[in-house]
Amino acid sequence: EAGVTQFPSHSVIEKGQTVTLRCDPISGHDNLYWYRRVMGKEIKFLLHFVKESKQDESGMPNNRFLAERTGGTYSTLKVQPAELEDSGVYFCASSPGQGYEKLFFGSGTQLSVL
Amino acid sequence: QKEVEQDPGPLSVPEGAIVSLNCTYSNSAFQYFMWYRQYSRKGPELLMYTYSSGNKEDGRFTAQVDKSSKYISLFIRDSQPSDSATYLCAMSESSSNTGKLIFGQGTTLQVKP
C-alpha cells in the first residue's frame, strides 16, 4: 500500500512568488491534515479536511495560505505571495475515519523562501 | 508559555542504555497522548498511544501518562543504534478530532554502538 505522498520534496522560491504544495493521501482515507514546522519550532497544525470539506482551519496563519482538496482525494496548499517567514517543512497526514486513528505522515515538503 | 514543553536535547547514550524522554503540558483538557518517532528527512511515525492516565508497553517501549502532574514519559529499554531519531510527544483534546495534535519540539536521540 502506498503511503502519503508529497510533492515536491523541496522548493526554493523568492519572496513574493507563489508556490503550490501537493499531498496525495492514502487511498480511502477521509481525513487529511496539513502541518508545518518552521525552523527551531514545534510542528503545528494548519488545517483538517474531511473528504472535500474543511473541518478545521484554525491553524492557517493568514489569508496568503489557501488549501483545497479536490473531490476528497489529493490536496493542495498554495502560498501566495510567499514571505520569508513561510519557510519550513510542510507535512501532510491522513487517517481513515473518525475518532482516534493513527495519523500517517508524508515525508514533507521543505520550502525555502529567499 | 508553550502548551507542550519538551527538552530538545540532543541526548546521546551508549547502546543498551535505558532512555527516558519526557514532556510536560499545561492544558488539562488533553486526553490523548502520543509519541512519534521521526527519522531524518522523513515524516513522523506513530510509536505509542495512550488515552488518559496510565502505562502502555510495546516491546522495548513503555509510555507513561500522569495527568495529575501533566507529565508524560517514554522509556526505551536496551536502546539500539536504529533508535537514533527525533522523538516527538503529541497530544489532543477531543475524540472527535484526535488528528489535531499539539506537538512538543522533539528530542533528538543518538544511540552510539
Coordinates of C-alpha atoms in Angstrom, one line a residue:
Chain A
E1 CA 0.0 0.0 0.0
A2 CA 1.4 3.4 -1.0
G3 CA 1.9 5.9 1.8
V4 CA 1.2 9.6 1.9
T5 CA 3.0 11.2 -0.9
Q6 CA 4.0 14.9 -1.0
F7 CA 5.3 16.9 -4.0
P8 CA 7.7 18.5 -4.4
S9 CA 10.2 17.3 -1.7
H10 CA 12.0 20.6 -1.9
S11 CA 11.0 24.1 -3.2
V12 CA 13.1 27.2 -3.3
I13 CA 11.3 30.4 -4.3
E14 CA 11.8 34.1 -3.9
K15 CA 9.7 36.3 -1.7
G16 CA 6.6 37.4 -3.4
Q17 CA 6.3 34.3 -5.6
T18 CA 3.6 31.7 -5.5
V19 CA 4.1 28.1 -4.5
T20 CA 1.8 25.1 -4.6
L21 CA 2.4 22.0 -2.5
R22 CA 0.6 18.8 -3.2
C23 CA -0.4 15.9 -1.0
D24 CA -1.8 12.5 -2.1
P25 CA -3.2 10.8 1.0
I26 CA -3.5 7.0 1.4
S27 CA -6.3 5.8 -0.8
G28 CA -9.6 5.7 1.1
H29 CA -8.6 8.0 3.9
D30 CA -11.2 10.6 4.5
N31 CA -9.2 12.7 6.9
L32 CA -6.4 14.8 5.5
Y33 CA -4.3 17.2 7.7
W34 CA -1.7 19.8 6.9
Y35 CA 1.0 20.6 9.5
R36 CA 4.0 22.9 9.4
R37 CA 7.3 23.1 11.2
V38 CA 9.3 26.3 11.0
M39 CA 13.0 26.4 12.0
G40 CA 13.5 25.8 15.7
K41 CA 9.8 25.4 16.5
E42 CA 7.4 22.6 17.0
I43 CA 5.2 21.0 14.4
K44 CA 2.0 23.0 14.2
F45 CA -1.5 22.1 12.9
L46 CA -2.7 24.1 9.9
L47 CA -6.0 22.5 8.9
H48 CA -8.1 19.4 8.6
F49 CA -10.2 18.1 5.7
V50 CA -12.9 15.5 6.0
K51 CA -13.3 14.3 2.4
E52 CA -13.5 17.6 0.4
S53 CA -14.8 19.8 3.3
K54 CA -12.6 21.9 5.6
Q55 CA -13.4 20.7 9.1
D56 CA -11.0 22.9 10.9
E57 CA -8.7 25.6 9.5
S58 CA -7.9 27.3 12.8
G59 CA -4.2 26.9 12.3
M60 CA -3.9 28.6 9.0
P61 CA -1.5 31.6 9.6
N62 CA -3.2 34.2 7.3
N63 CA -5.1 34.6 4.0
R64 CA -2.0 34.1 1.9
F65 CA -2.5 30.4 2.5
L66 CA -5.2 28.5 0.6
A67 CA -5.9 24.8 0.9
E68 CA -8.1 22.8 -1.3
R69 CA -9.0 19.1 -1.6
T70 CA -10.4 18.2 -4.9
G71 CA -13.1 15.5 -4.9
G72 CA -11.9 14.4 -1.5
T73 CA -8.8 12.9 -2.9
Y74 CA -5.5 14.9 -3.2
S75 CA -5.0 18.2 -1.6
T76 CA -3.0 21.3 -2.5
L77 CA -1.7 24.1 -0.3
K78 CA -0.9 27.3 -2.1
V79 CA 1.1 30.2 -0.6
Q80 CA 0.6 33.5 -2.4
P81 CA 2.6 35.7 -2.1
A82 CA 5.2 33.8 -0.2
E83 CA 7.1 35.6 2.6
L84 CA 10.4 34.8 4.3
E85 CA 8.6 33.5 7.5
D86 CA 6.8 30.9 5.4
S87 CA 10.0 28.9 5.1
G88 CA 9.8 25.5 6.9
V89 CA 8.7 21.9 6.3
Y90 CA 5.1 21.3 5.4
F91 CA 3.8 17.9 6.4
C92 CA 0.6 16.2 5.2
A93 CA -1.0 13.4 7.1
S94 CA -4.1 11.2 6.5
S95 CA -6.2 8.8 8.5
P96 CA -9.2 6.6 7.7
G97 CA -12.2 7.8 9.7
Q98 CA -13.4 9.5 12.9
G99 CA -12.2 9.0 16.4
Y100 CA -8.7 8.1 17.3
E101 CA -6.7 6.8 14.5
K102 CA -3.1 6.6 13.6
L103 CA -2.0 9.5 11.5
F104 CA 0.1 8.6 8.5
F105 CA 2.5 11.4 7.7
G106 CA 4.2 12.1 4.4
S107 CA 7.9 13.0 4.3
G108 CA 7.1 16.7 3.9
T109 CA 8.0 19.5 1.6
Q110 CA 10.9 21.6 2.6
L111 CA 10.0 25.2 1.5
S112 CA 12.7 27.9 1.4
V113 CA 11.6 31.5 0.7
L114 CA 14.6 33.7 -0.2
Chain B
Q1 CA 4.2 29.6 27.7
K2 CA 4.0 26.7 25.3
E3 CA 1.2 24.2 25.7
V4 CA 3.7 21.4 25.5
E5 CA 7.3 21.5 26.7
Q6 CA 9.9 19.1 25.6
D7 CA 13.7 19.2 26.0
P8 CA 15.2 19.3 22.5
G9 CA 18.4 17.6 23.6
P10 CA 20.4 16.3 21.9
L11 CA 20.6 13.2 24.0
S12 CA 23.4 10.7 23.4
V13 CA 23.5 7.3 25.1
P14 CA 25.5 4.1 24.6
E15 CA 23.9 1.1 23.0
G16 CA 21.9 -0.9 25.5
A17 CA 21.1 2.0 27.8
I18 CA 17.7 2.8 29.1
V19 CA 16.4 6.1 27.6
S20 CA 13.9 8.3 29.3
L21 CA 12.1 11.0 27.3
N22 CA 9.7 13.4 28.8
C23 CA 7.1 16.1 28.1
T24 CA 5.1 18.4 30.3
Y25 CA 2.0 20.2 29.3
S26 CA -0.3 22.9 30.6
N27 CA -3.7 22.1 29.1
S28 CA -5.7 19.9 31.4
A29 CA -8.1 19.1 28.6
F30 CA -5.6 16.9 26.8
Q31 CA -6.8 13.3 26.9
Y32 CA -4.9 11.6 24.1
F33 CA -1.1 11.3 24.4
M34 CA 1.2 10.0 21.7
W35 CA 4.8 9.6 20.9
Y36 CA 6.0 9.9 17.4
R37 CA 9.4 8.9 16.0
Q38 CA 10.9 10.9 13.1
Y39 CA 14.0 9.8 11.2
S40 CA 16.0 12.4 9.2
R41 CA 14.1 13.6 6.1
K42 CA 11.1 11.5 6.9
G43 CA 7.7 12.3 8.4
P44 CA 6.7 11.4 12.0
E45 CA 5.6 7.9 12.6
L46 CA 3.4 6.9 15.5
L47 CA 5.2 4.9 18.1
M48 CA 2.9 4.8 21.1
Y49 CA -0.6 6.0 22.0
T50 CA -2.2 6.3 25.4
Y51 CA -5.6 7.5 26.4
S52 CA -5.8 9.4 29.8
S53 CA -3.5 8.3 32.6
G54 CA -1.7 5.0 32.8
N55 CA 1.1 2.9 31.3
K56 CA 1.4 1.2 28.0
E57 CA 4.1 -1.2 26.9
D58 CA 5.1 -2.4 23.5
G59 CA 8.2 -4.4 23.2
R60 CA 11.2 -2.2 24.3
F61 CA 9.0 0.9 24.6
T62 CA 6.9 2.0 27.6
A63 CA 4.7 5.1 27.6
Q64 CA 3.5 6.6 30.9
V65 CA 1.0 9.4 31.4
D66 CA 0.5 11.2 34.7
K67 CA -2.4 13.6 34.2
S68 CA -2.3 14.8 37.8
S69 CA 1.3 16.1 37.2
K70 CA 0.7 16.9 33.5
Y71 CA 3.7 14.8 32.6
I72 CA 4.3 12.1 30.1
S73 CA 7.2 9.8 29.5
L74 CA 8.6 7.4 27.0
F75 CA 11.1 4.8 28.1
I76 CA 13.2 2.8 25.7
R77 CA 14.9 -0.3 27.1
D78 CA 18.0 -1.9 25.5
S79 CA 18.4 1.0 23.2
Q80 CA 19.8 0.3 19.7
P81 CA 21.6 2.5 17.1
S82 CA 18.5 2.1 15.0
D83 CA 16.6 4.1 17.7
S84 CA 18.6 7.2 16.8
A85 CA 15.9 9.6 15.7
T86 CA 13.9 12.6 16.9
Y87 CA 11.1 11.7 19.3
L88 CA 8.1 13.9 19.4
C89 CA 5.4 13.9 22.1
A90 CA 1.9 14.9 20.8
M91 CA -1.4 15.5 22.5
S92 CA -5.0 16.1 21.6
E93 CA -8.2 17.1 23.4
S94 CA -11.1 15.7 21.6
S95 CA -12.1 12.2 20.4
S96 CA -13.9 13.8 17.6
N97 CA -10.8 15.3 16.2
T98 CA -7.8 13.4 17.6
G99 CA -5.9 14.3 14.5
K100 CA -5.5 17.9 15.6
L101 CA -2.3 17.4 17.5
I102 CA -0.2 19.7 19.7
F103 CA 3.4 18.6 19.4
G104 CA 6.4 19.1 21.6
Q105 CA 9.5 20.4 20.0
G106 CA 11.1 16.9 19.8
T107 CA 14.1 15.4 21.5
T108 CA 17.0 14.2 19.2
L109 CA 18.3 10.9 20.4
Q110 CA 21.6 9.3 19.3
V111 CA 22.4 5.8 20.4
K112 CA 26.1 5.1 19.9
P113 CA 27.3 1.5 19.1

